[in-house]
XYZ file of C-alpha atoms in Angstrom:
571
model
C 17.031 21.960 -21.932
C 12.792 22.061 -20.753
C 12.007 23.990 -18.614
C 8.998 23.370 -17.083
C 9.831 19.795 -16.243
C 12.698 21.491 -13.885
C 11.037 20.089 -10.312
C 12.022 19.850 -6.594
C 9.893 21.073 -2.798
C 12.306 20.504 -0.189
C 9.898 18.050 1.535
C 9.186 13.931 1.770
C 9.176 12.457 -0.643
C 12.050 15.046 -2.709
C 14.200 15.467 0.926
C 13.390 12.882 3.299
C 15.153 11.510 6.269
C 16.206 7.468 5.367
C 17.200 7.533 8.960
C 18.277 9.753 11.576
C 21.710 10.534 10.030
C 20.458 9.983 6.047
C 18.912 12.692 3.457
C 17.515 11.057 0.706
C 17.102 14.071 -1.939
C 15.557 13.436 -5.144
C 14.940 16.128 -8.403
C 13.078 15.938 -11.885
C 14.057 17.283 -15.187
C 12.992 16.243 -18.386
C 15.246 12.943 -20.225
C 17.212 15.334 -21.868
C 18.926 16.322 -18.886
C 22.709 15.136 -19.078
C 23.954 15.780 -15.299
C 22.968 16.810 -11.925
C 24.551 18.331 -9.182
C 23.903 19.185 -5.157
C 25.592 21.891 -3.855
C 25.209 21.935 -0.331
C 26.648 23.463 2.836
C 25.547 23.597 6.490
C 23.477 27.313 6.705
C 26.070 28.687 9.456
C 28.778 27.853 7.644
C 28.981 30.816 6.643
C 27.681 32.926 9.389
C 24.067 33.562 10.839
C 21.670 33.744 8.139
C 20.621 37.447 7.996
C 24.266 38.861 7.734
C 25.157 39.295 4.512
C 27.037 36.038 4.130
C 27.799 34.083 1.600
C 28.616 30.580 1.122
C 30.651 28.264 -1.465
C 29.264 24.649 -0.758
C 30.734 21.716 -1.890
C 29.124 19.904 -4.814
C 28.149 15.873 -5.390
C 27.167 14.781 -7.968
C 23.815 13.180 -8.450
C 23.117 9.907 -9.862
C 19.952 9.356 -12.362
C 17.227 6.727 -10.609
C 13.782 6.332 -12.943
C 13.226 6.776 -15.802
C 9.890 7.611 -17.059
C 8.227 8.923 -20.243
C 8.770 12.576 -20.281
C 11.247 12.968 -17.215
C 13.829 11.855 -15.681
C 14.288 10.973 -11.417
C 17.899 11.949 -9.986
C 19.453 10.721 -6.778
C 21.452 11.643 -3.852
C 21.989 10.682 -0.909
C 24.152 12.916 2.102
C 25.115 12.787 5.607
C 24.721 16.184 7.031
C 27.664 16.373 10.128
C 25.069 18.844 11.715
C 21.885 16.977 11.022
C 20.995 20.272 9.062
C 21.367 21.067 4.863
C 21.077 24.455 3.213
C 20.926 23.451 -1.134
C 20.735 24.351 -4.569
C 20.940 21.439 -7.700
C 22.870 22.383 -10.848
C 21.578 21.061 -14.128
C 23.490 20.265 -17.188
C 21.899 19.468 -20.733
C 25.490 19.810 -22.877
C 27.194 22.731 -23.045
C 23.623 24.589 -21.340
C 22.831 24.854 -17.523
C 20.588 25.923 -15.219
C 20.551 26.771 -11.007
C 17.318 26.438 -9.328
C 16.700 27.888 -6.190
C 13.366 27.229 -4.411
C 12.447 30.878 -5.347
C 12.996 29.691 -9.474
C 15.846 28.909 -12.020
C 18.774 31.503 -13.027
C 21.718 30.926 -15.661
C 23.899 32.190 -12.594
C 25.057 30.532 -9.415
C 24.352 33.021 -6.964
C 24.984 31.753 -3.321
C 24.494 34.690 -0.879
C 21.378 36.805 0.954
C 20.140 37.284 -2.914
C 18.496 34.260 -3.263
C 16.017 31.555 -1.634
C 18.073 28.671 -1.048
C 15.818 25.433 -0.738
C 16.417 24.074 3.531
C 16.747 21.722 5.740
C 16.232 23.634 8.969
C 16.785 20.087 10.761
C 17.323 16.711 10.728
C 14.789 15.306 13.680
C 14.639 12.080 14.764
C 11.063 11.615 15.641
C 10.479 13.024 11.906
C 11.624 10.286 10.083
C 9.666 7.687 8.478
C 9.289 4.470 10.016
C 6.935 1.368 8.935
C 7.351 -1.696 11.246
C 10.399 -3.259 9.810
C 9.464 -6.399 10.258
C 6.815 -5.597 7.240
C 8.896 -5.314 4.520
C 9.776 -9.510 4.965
C 6.042 -9.850 5.281
C 3.803 -12.262 2.116
C 0.483 -10.809 3.462
C -2.991 -13.438 2.640
C -6.041 -12.186 2.611
C -9.295 -13.215 3.578
C -12.552 -13.172 2.962
C -13.736 -14.891 6.330
C -17.706 -16.760 5.105
C -15.419 -18.107 1.980
C -12.862 -19.984 2.981
C -13.626 -22.384 5.987
C -16.186 -23.716 8.349
C -14.058 -24.783 11.275
C -17.245 -24.844 13.153
C -17.636 -21.741 15.419
C -20.194 -19.324 13.493
C -23.463 -20.389 13.762
C -25.490 -22.941 11.968
C -27.895 -21.766 8.435
C -25.569 -22.057 5.801
C -25.749 -22.004 2.166
C -23.816 -25.384 0.861
C -20.059 -24.719 0.108
C -20.407 -23.908 -3.951
C -18.211 -23.242 -7.276
C -19.494 -20.575 -9.259
C -20.968 -16.988 -9.051
C -21.800 -15.125 -5.563
C -23.520 -12.522 -4.301
C -23.387 -10.474 -0.824
C -27.189 -11.728 -0.166
C -25.868 -15.555 0.703
C -23.817 -16.598 3.365
C -22.001 -19.998 2.924
C -20.510 -20.317 7.046
C -16.900 -19.608 6.599
C -15.102 -18.750 10.034
C -12.498 -18.076 12.261
C -12.146 -21.807 13.139
C -12.425 -22.627 9.831
C -9.048 -19.838 9.364
C -7.242 -21.201 12.112
C -7.817 -24.994 10.866
C -6.315 -23.798 7.075
C -2.896 -22.179 9.417
C -0.408 -24.408 8.667
C -1.320 -25.260 4.685
C -1.406 -21.094 5.221
C 2.415 -21.205 7.009
C 3.342 -24.320 4.564
C 2.354 -21.403 1.501
C 4.734 -19.383 2.380
C 2.719 -16.687 4.502
C 3.603 -14.643 7.336
C 1.404 -12.064 7.214
C -3.150 -12.387 8.374
C -5.575 -9.630 6.537
C -9.409 -10.689 7.189
C -12.057 -8.813 5.817
C -14.414 -6.848 8.333
C -15.371 -9.980 11.446
C -17.293 -7.740 13.791
C -21.322 -7.603 13.805
C -23.525 -6.915 11.093
C -26.674 -6.787 9.457
C -24.287 -7.686 6.190
C -22.478 -10.734 5.635
C -20.029 -9.104 4.320
C -19.670 -6.622 7.512
C -18.604 -3.357 5.962
C -22.184 -2.274 8.041
C -20.579 -2.644 11.667
C -23.727 -3.014 13.874
C -21.218 -3.626 17.299
C -17.316 -2.515 17.656
C -16.967 -4.574 20.914
C -18.372 -7.725 19.318
C -17.449 -10.348 16.897
C -20.156 -11.532 14.635
C -22.008 -14.327 15.722
C -21.387 -16.056 11.709
C -18.000 -16.210 12.598
C -17.288 -16.691 17.103
C -16.722 -15.819 19.407
C -14.263 -12.868 21.042
C -12.684 -16.366 22.128
C -12.398 -17.460 18.533
C -10.501 -14.808 17.580
C -8.036 -14.973 20.552
C -7.038 -18.394 19.613
C -6.934 -17.472 16.031
C -3.949 -14.697 16.487
C -2.421 -16.970 19.065
C -2.350 -19.992 16.529
C -1.294 -17.157 13.552
C 1.576 -16.156 15.595
C 2.474 -19.741 16.752
C 3.137 -20.371 12.548
C 4.282 -16.956 12.520
C 1.709 -15.700 10.905
C 1.211 -11.805 11.676
C -2.491 -10.903 11.971
C -3.698 -7.671 11.145
C -8.074 -6.229 10.822
C -10.382 -4.345 9.246
C -11.000 -0.906 10.832
C -14.481 0.289 9.799
C -14.647 3.473 10.562
C -15.749 5.446 7.525
C -18.578 4.777 8.425
C -21.079 2.669 10.698
C -24.353 -0.003 9.329
C -27.936 0.595 10.125
C -28.066 -1.004 13.520
C -25.056 0.854 15.348
C -26.424 2.333 18.880
C -25.216 6.169 18.609
C -27.223 5.757 14.237
C -30.408 4.346 16.000
C -30.580 6.694 18.482
C -30.069 10.105 16.271
C -32.516 8.241 14.059
C -34.926 8.611 17.375
C -34.144 11.205 18.956
C -32.330 13.456 16.311
C -30.464 16.367 17.527
C -31.179 16.045 21.371
C -29.114 12.567 20.961
C -26.149 12.680 22.935
C -24.027 11.436 19.944
C -25.819 13.692 17.213
C -22.810 15.393 16.395
C -21.084 11.140 15.332
C -22.482 11.951 12.116
C -23.182 14.465 9.613
C -26.670 14.976 9.317
C -28.536 17.934 7.036
C -32.562 17.099 8.221
C -34.583 15.435 10.627
C -36.305 13.433 10.657
C -34.794 10.586 8.375
C -36.752 9.126 5.750
C -37.195 5.204 6.375
C -34.458 3.895 3.363
C -33.278 4.994 0.311
C -29.971 6.575 -0.407
C -28.887 10.074 0.258
C -28.748 11.956 -2.703
C -31.530 14.717 -1.893
C -28.495 14.770 0.886
C -30.765 14.031 4.236
C -27.106 13.023 5.937
C -23.818 11.759 4.689
C -22.941 8.631 4.036
C -20.381 6.258 2.072
C -21.827 5.718 -1.357
C -25.340 7.175 -1.011
C -25.733 4.212 1.142
C -28.423 5.116 2.569
C -27.700 1.975 4.894
C -23.774 3.693 5.755
C -23.986 6.304 7.709
C -20.956 8.196 7.706
C -19.023 9.044 11.150
C -17.933 12.165 11.766
C -14.207 11.374 13.106
C -13.482 15.144 13.788
C -15.646 15.050 16.550
C -13.598 14.561 20.153
C -16.158 11.815 21.498
C -16.008 9.552 18.458
C -12.362 9.542 17.817
C -11.939 8.647 21.990
C -14.220 5.896 21.091
C -12.355 4.586 18.091
C -9.390 5.243 20.038
C -9.594 2.618 22.613
C -12.096 0.454 20.680
C -8.586 -0.743 19.131
C -6.439 -0.541 21.915
C -8.996 -3.080 23.027
C -8.508 -5.021 20.002
C -4.396 -4.056 20.761
C -4.881 -5.786 23.545
C -6.980 -8.055 24.608
C -6.200 -9.846 20.837
C -2.533 -9.554 20.549
C -3.423 -8.232 17.074
C -0.695 -6.575 15.253
C -2.131 -4.206 11.763
C -4.754 -2.540 11.181
C -6.395 -1.561 7.448
C -8.919 1.846 7.556
C -11.676 0.723 5.083
C -11.880 4.449 2.971
C -8.948 5.512 4.525
C -8.989 8.489 2.506
C -12.397 9.479 4.150
C -11.452 9.728 7.681
C -10.372 12.968 9.425
C -6.418 13.497 9.293
C -6.224 14.456 12.646
C -8.530 12.056 13.974
C -5.733 9.677 12.200
C -2.680 11.452 14.425
C -4.096 11.089 16.779
C -4.619 7.436 16.559
C -1.392 6.966 16.001
C -0.490 8.349 18.320
C -1.931 5.928 21.174
C -1.360 3.276 19.825
C 2.377 3.283 19.056
C 2.014 4.272 22.042
C 0.708 0.794 23.164
C 2.707 -1.233 19.792
C 5.389 0.630 18.178
C 5.690 -1.695 15.742
C 1.963 -2.024 15.393
C 1.155 -1.413 11.080
C -1.397 1.196 10.677
C -1.998 0.763 6.678
C -5.086 3.118 5.091
C -7.386 2.038 1.839
C -6.832 4.413 -0.215
C -6.803 4.035 -4.169
C -4.699 6.898 -5.302
C -1.445 8.336 -4.741
C -1.273 9.687 -0.841
C 1.473 11.170 -0.106
C -0.337 13.650 2.839
C -1.508 9.756 4.555
C 2.165 8.939 4.630
C 4.527 11.740 6.534
C 5.326 9.675 9.355
C 2.222 10.487 11.136
C -1.245 8.968 10.227
C -0.279 5.377 7.991
C 2.269 3.457 7.121
C 1.137 2.210 4.465
C -1.801 2.402 1.754
C -3.637 0.008 -0.276
C -0.883 0.468 -3.387
C -3.644 0.402 -5.741
C -1.510 2.484 -8.301
C 1.041 -0.043 -9.006
C -1.780 -2.991 -9.736
C -3.103 -0.582 -12.207
C 0.604 0.516 -13.326
C 0.570 -3.324 -13.828
C -2.548 -4.229 -15.546
C -1.786 -1.300 -18.374
C 1.175 -2.556 -19.433
C 0.055 -6.455 -19.740
C -3.118 -5.684 -20.865
C -1.758 -3.020 -23.529
C 0.131 -5.015 -25.842
C 1.408 -2.190 -27.824
C 3.601 -0.893 -25.309
C 6.607 -1.571 -25.215
C 9.241 -2.596 -21.763
C 10.193 0.572 -21.845
C 6.626 1.336 -20.381
C 6.970 -1.348 -17.118
C 9.612 1.155 -15.844
C 8.128 4.085 -16.423
C 4.976 3.434 -14.762
C 6.364 1.382 -11.500
C 8.898 4.053 -11.768
C 6.060 6.873 -11.578
C 4.677 5.224 -8.150
C 8.036 4.755 -7.003
C 9.338 8.718 -6.709
C 5.551 8.726 -4.732
C 6.821 7.758 -1.992
C 10.417 7.746 0.399
C 12.379 5.282 0.217
C 11.253 3.123 3.667
C 7.908 3.753 2.399
C 7.945 2.074 -0.932
C 9.149 -1.357 1.120
C 6.517 -0.582 3.510
C 3.402 -0.346 0.956
C 0.741 -2.838 0.894
C 0.658 -4.220 -2.667
C -1.460 -6.264 -4.677
C -3.191 -7.666 -8.361
C -6.559 -8.319 -6.668
C -8.048 -7.740 -3.377
C -12.278 -8.013 -2.152
C -13.786 -5.004 -4.080
C -12.049 -5.846 -7.496
C -12.289 -8.558 -10.395
C -9.969 -11.437 -9.661
C -6.314 -11.155 -11.027
C -7.186 -14.707 -12.952
C -10.585 -13.060 -14.687
C -8.928 -10.237 -16.153
C -5.712 -12.222 -17.721
C -6.008 -13.235 -20.492
C -3.857 -16.454 -20.079
C -2.180 -18.929 -17.103
C 1.333 -17.722 -18.491
C 0.356 -13.697 -17.679
C -0.881 -15.069 -14.912
C 1.769 -15.632 -13.623
C 3.880 -13.025 -14.323
C 1.394 -10.862 -12.755
C 2.500 -12.064 -10.128
C 5.665 -12.491 -10.176
C 6.264 -8.992 -10.394
C 3.808 -8.369 -7.116
C 6.377 -10.528 -5.410
C 10.023 -9.529 -6.975
C 9.250 -5.341 -6.884
C 9.125 -2.934 -3.463
C 6.611 -3.534 -1.500
C 4.959 -6.137 1.058
C 2.975 -8.363 -1.351
C -0.612 -9.427 -0.698
C -2.713 -12.572 -2.358
C -6.171 -12.877 -2.071
C -6.985 -16.055 -1.225
C -7.458 -19.001 -3.726
C -4.860 -16.909 -6.280
C -2.636 -20.056 -5.732
C -5.550 -22.293 -7.591
C -5.995 -19.527 -9.873
C -9.260 -18.901 -8.603
C -11.647 -17.063 -10.838
C -14.491 -14.492 -10.687
C -16.133 -11.651 -11.516
C -16.019 -7.746 -10.366
C -17.355 -7.426 -5.933
C -19.223 -9.022 -5.476
C -18.549 -12.318 -7.321
C -14.772 -12.059 -6.374
C -15.903 -13.103 -2.971
C -16.519 -17.099 -4.572
C -15.916 -19.936 -1.962
C -12.375 -21.084 -1.638
C -12.415 -24.593 -3.542
C -10.264 -26.829 -1.341
C -10.400 -29.628 -3.513
C -8.635 -28.665 -6.762
C -5.603 -28.610 -3.565
C -6.243 -32.604 -4.617
C -5.630 -32.350 -8.752
C -2.804 -31.921 -10.639
C -3.008 -28.035 -11.433
C -3.920 -27.026 -8.275
C -0.830 -29.241 -6.729
C 1.370 -27.498 -9.754
C -0.279 -24.321 -9.266
C 0.530 -24.246 -5.381
C 4.542 -24.914 -5.678
C 4.756 -22.504 -7.717
C 3.146 -19.897 -5.643
C 5.021 -21.263 -2.823
C 8.729 -21.238 -4.992
C 8.185 -17.238 -5.918
C 6.528 -16.551 -1.801
C 10.072 -18.336 -0.778
C 12.438 -16.563 -2.640
C 10.758 -12.904 -1.902
C 11.181 -14.459 2.062
C 14.602 -15.349 1.605
C 15.798 -13.088 -0.940
C 16.922 -9.690 0.658
C 17.666 -7.960 -1.843
C 13.424 -8.467 -2.251
C 12.598 -6.428 0.661
C 14.201 -3.332 0.530
C 13.010 -0.485 -2.888
C 15.857 -0.375 -4.590
C 15.050 -1.449 -8.527
C 16.938 -0.689 -11.187
C 14.672 -0.890 -14.934
C 16.123 -2.156 -17.924
C 14.155 -2.275 -20.783
C 14.963 -4.812 -23.174
C 14.079 -5.180 -26.872
C 10.281 -5.594 -27.886
C 8.343 -6.482 -24.033
C 11.180 -8.362 -22.360
C 10.814 -6.585 -19.124
C 13.779 -7.087 -17.199
C 14.525 -5.910 -13.918
C 17.146 -5.318 -11.246
C 16.746 -5.917 -7.481
C 19.263 -4.497 -5.248
C 21.846 -5.079 -7.578
C 21.732 -8.650 -6.475
C 18.516 -9.984 -8.309
C 17.712 -10.180 -11.554
C 14.388 -10.144 -13.121
C 12.797 -11.374 -16.495
C 9.450 -11.533 -17.676
C 8.400 -11.819 -21.899
C 5.325 -10.102 -22.327
C 6.063 -10.266 -25.820
C 4.807 -13.203 -29.100
C 7.880 -14.087 -29.557
C 11.339 -16.266 -27.679
C 13.837 -14.463 -26.496
C 17.290 -15.507 -26.762
C 18.721 -14.873 -22.742
C 22.960 -15.488 -21.875
C 22.838 -18.882 -19.812
C 23.499 -17.047 -16.686
C 23.328 -18.757 -12.962
C 21.519 -21.035 -12.414
C 17.298 -19.161 -12.310
C 16.057 -19.262 -8.154
C 12.126 -19.388 -10.274
C 10.921 -20.365 -14.248
C 9.197 -20.906 -16.647
C 8.680 -21.282 -20.061
C 13.493 -21.057 -19.936
C 15.030 -23.708 -21.761
C 18.507 -22.320 -20.336
C 18.758 -20.425 -24.213
C 15.379 -18.189 -24.589
C 12.415 -17.093 -22.968
C 9.432 -18.151 -24.505
C 6.282 -15.874 -24.708
C 4.737 -15.652 -21.144
C 7.965 -17.265 -19.389
C 9.488 -15.900 -16.603
C 13.049 -15.606 -15.199
C 14.645 -14.849 -11.828
C 18.555 -15.254 -10.853
C 21.337 -13.963 -9.313
C 23.013 -11.213 -10.810
């Protein structure tokens, strides 16, 4: 038995409440392990701790849950009658047996004061991680406002709408009224969540260098236009999430200008990380004169540890929620703002609107931010990477799909996995259509996005296979005229079918998934025990049984799934 592969911690996500009464416990082992048991009891079953007591406990088998490349993840759910639990594990490989305690592995079972057992001391309802329930039923659509649609609420002077590459130095005049005009189209597409890139006053066209957090940028319209957009979105059944850029500001933010002018005498000095003063007029910040986002001299970093800045930003968010009625906030560079700030912010905002969705932009595994007291979810770039690796490396077997996606699921409690903001591209990445080799692969990845656990997001134009290179070329103008072409109508129809299935099928709205590695590169997984998904990422047709009528299919003739094909059908 590979003892080094055996691991458990009595904390999220390996020991976590899924509701007020239910505890999910997971165990990691090597793949050679054939069976695992939980031996558990109430901590006080044999008396008060420290009194020389011994206990027997009951044995509950763990089920193999996820198969990873070198590990197996086991899982069990229990409902401790007194809301607390003491436990150890029994792990077997044939006749070989080991017991895992908090203080290590032993050959013998010892259930007395000589060993340290794992413990869930008390299942406090307030500690149960509970993202807003509506999120798992949401299909998001991300809009970069300047490049989506002109509606007349923004100021003039924009460049003509065009196809092809773009830069961050070009303004095309998309605005809030334009987005509002297209809400019926988004609703018809199956979208019920709208995520807007920054819309508040800033010098740039991307608006990530905020000058005034209290004023909608005139490029896009006014506060009244934003109020109207949210109201009309709600009438269409679409929730709205704004971008909160709190890791850094722009060069025109009034407190920063005061610090530049007055240095330590400024009342806002502690809102920033200034190491030398006076400050240079321009340039990057590698010399260390002050901290900024990615060494960008025009994006000074905000000190979200400062109580005064915390209060300013929290009141700002409260005002956005009250005035505009928004449903979510996405926090830019969400792993660099203070944990203390996020905890305080969450408490205040959830008191104001309990089902507000708080989303962090974090590109790596982020369990430290997802324990129920900071974000509800993060942008799940690791899942995007897992899908990219499989589809781009044609030598990977179908099992590798399950290994990598399974690893992403094992990092979080199930309720968090169901609420994660899943995506294949964004304003920060090359567009999906430009990085895949064929349109078949394009649709396979979209089918995976819309059938794997999470709250999936489509980047504007994806329904029309809009191309675009790395930032900033991924921010091209929306090609509305393609809706009138045969190819455009066919693509939109396929996307509608996937989005409708995602919203209507309860099996797709939780976190339950089971992988069945097929021959070669035939990916097969089952959602919620009710829906089978097949993706033929190989080079030859894959014969399959006729089964039930498909919900969505591409490249399926009733007998075999063609290379690049998609088949989604009830079990």
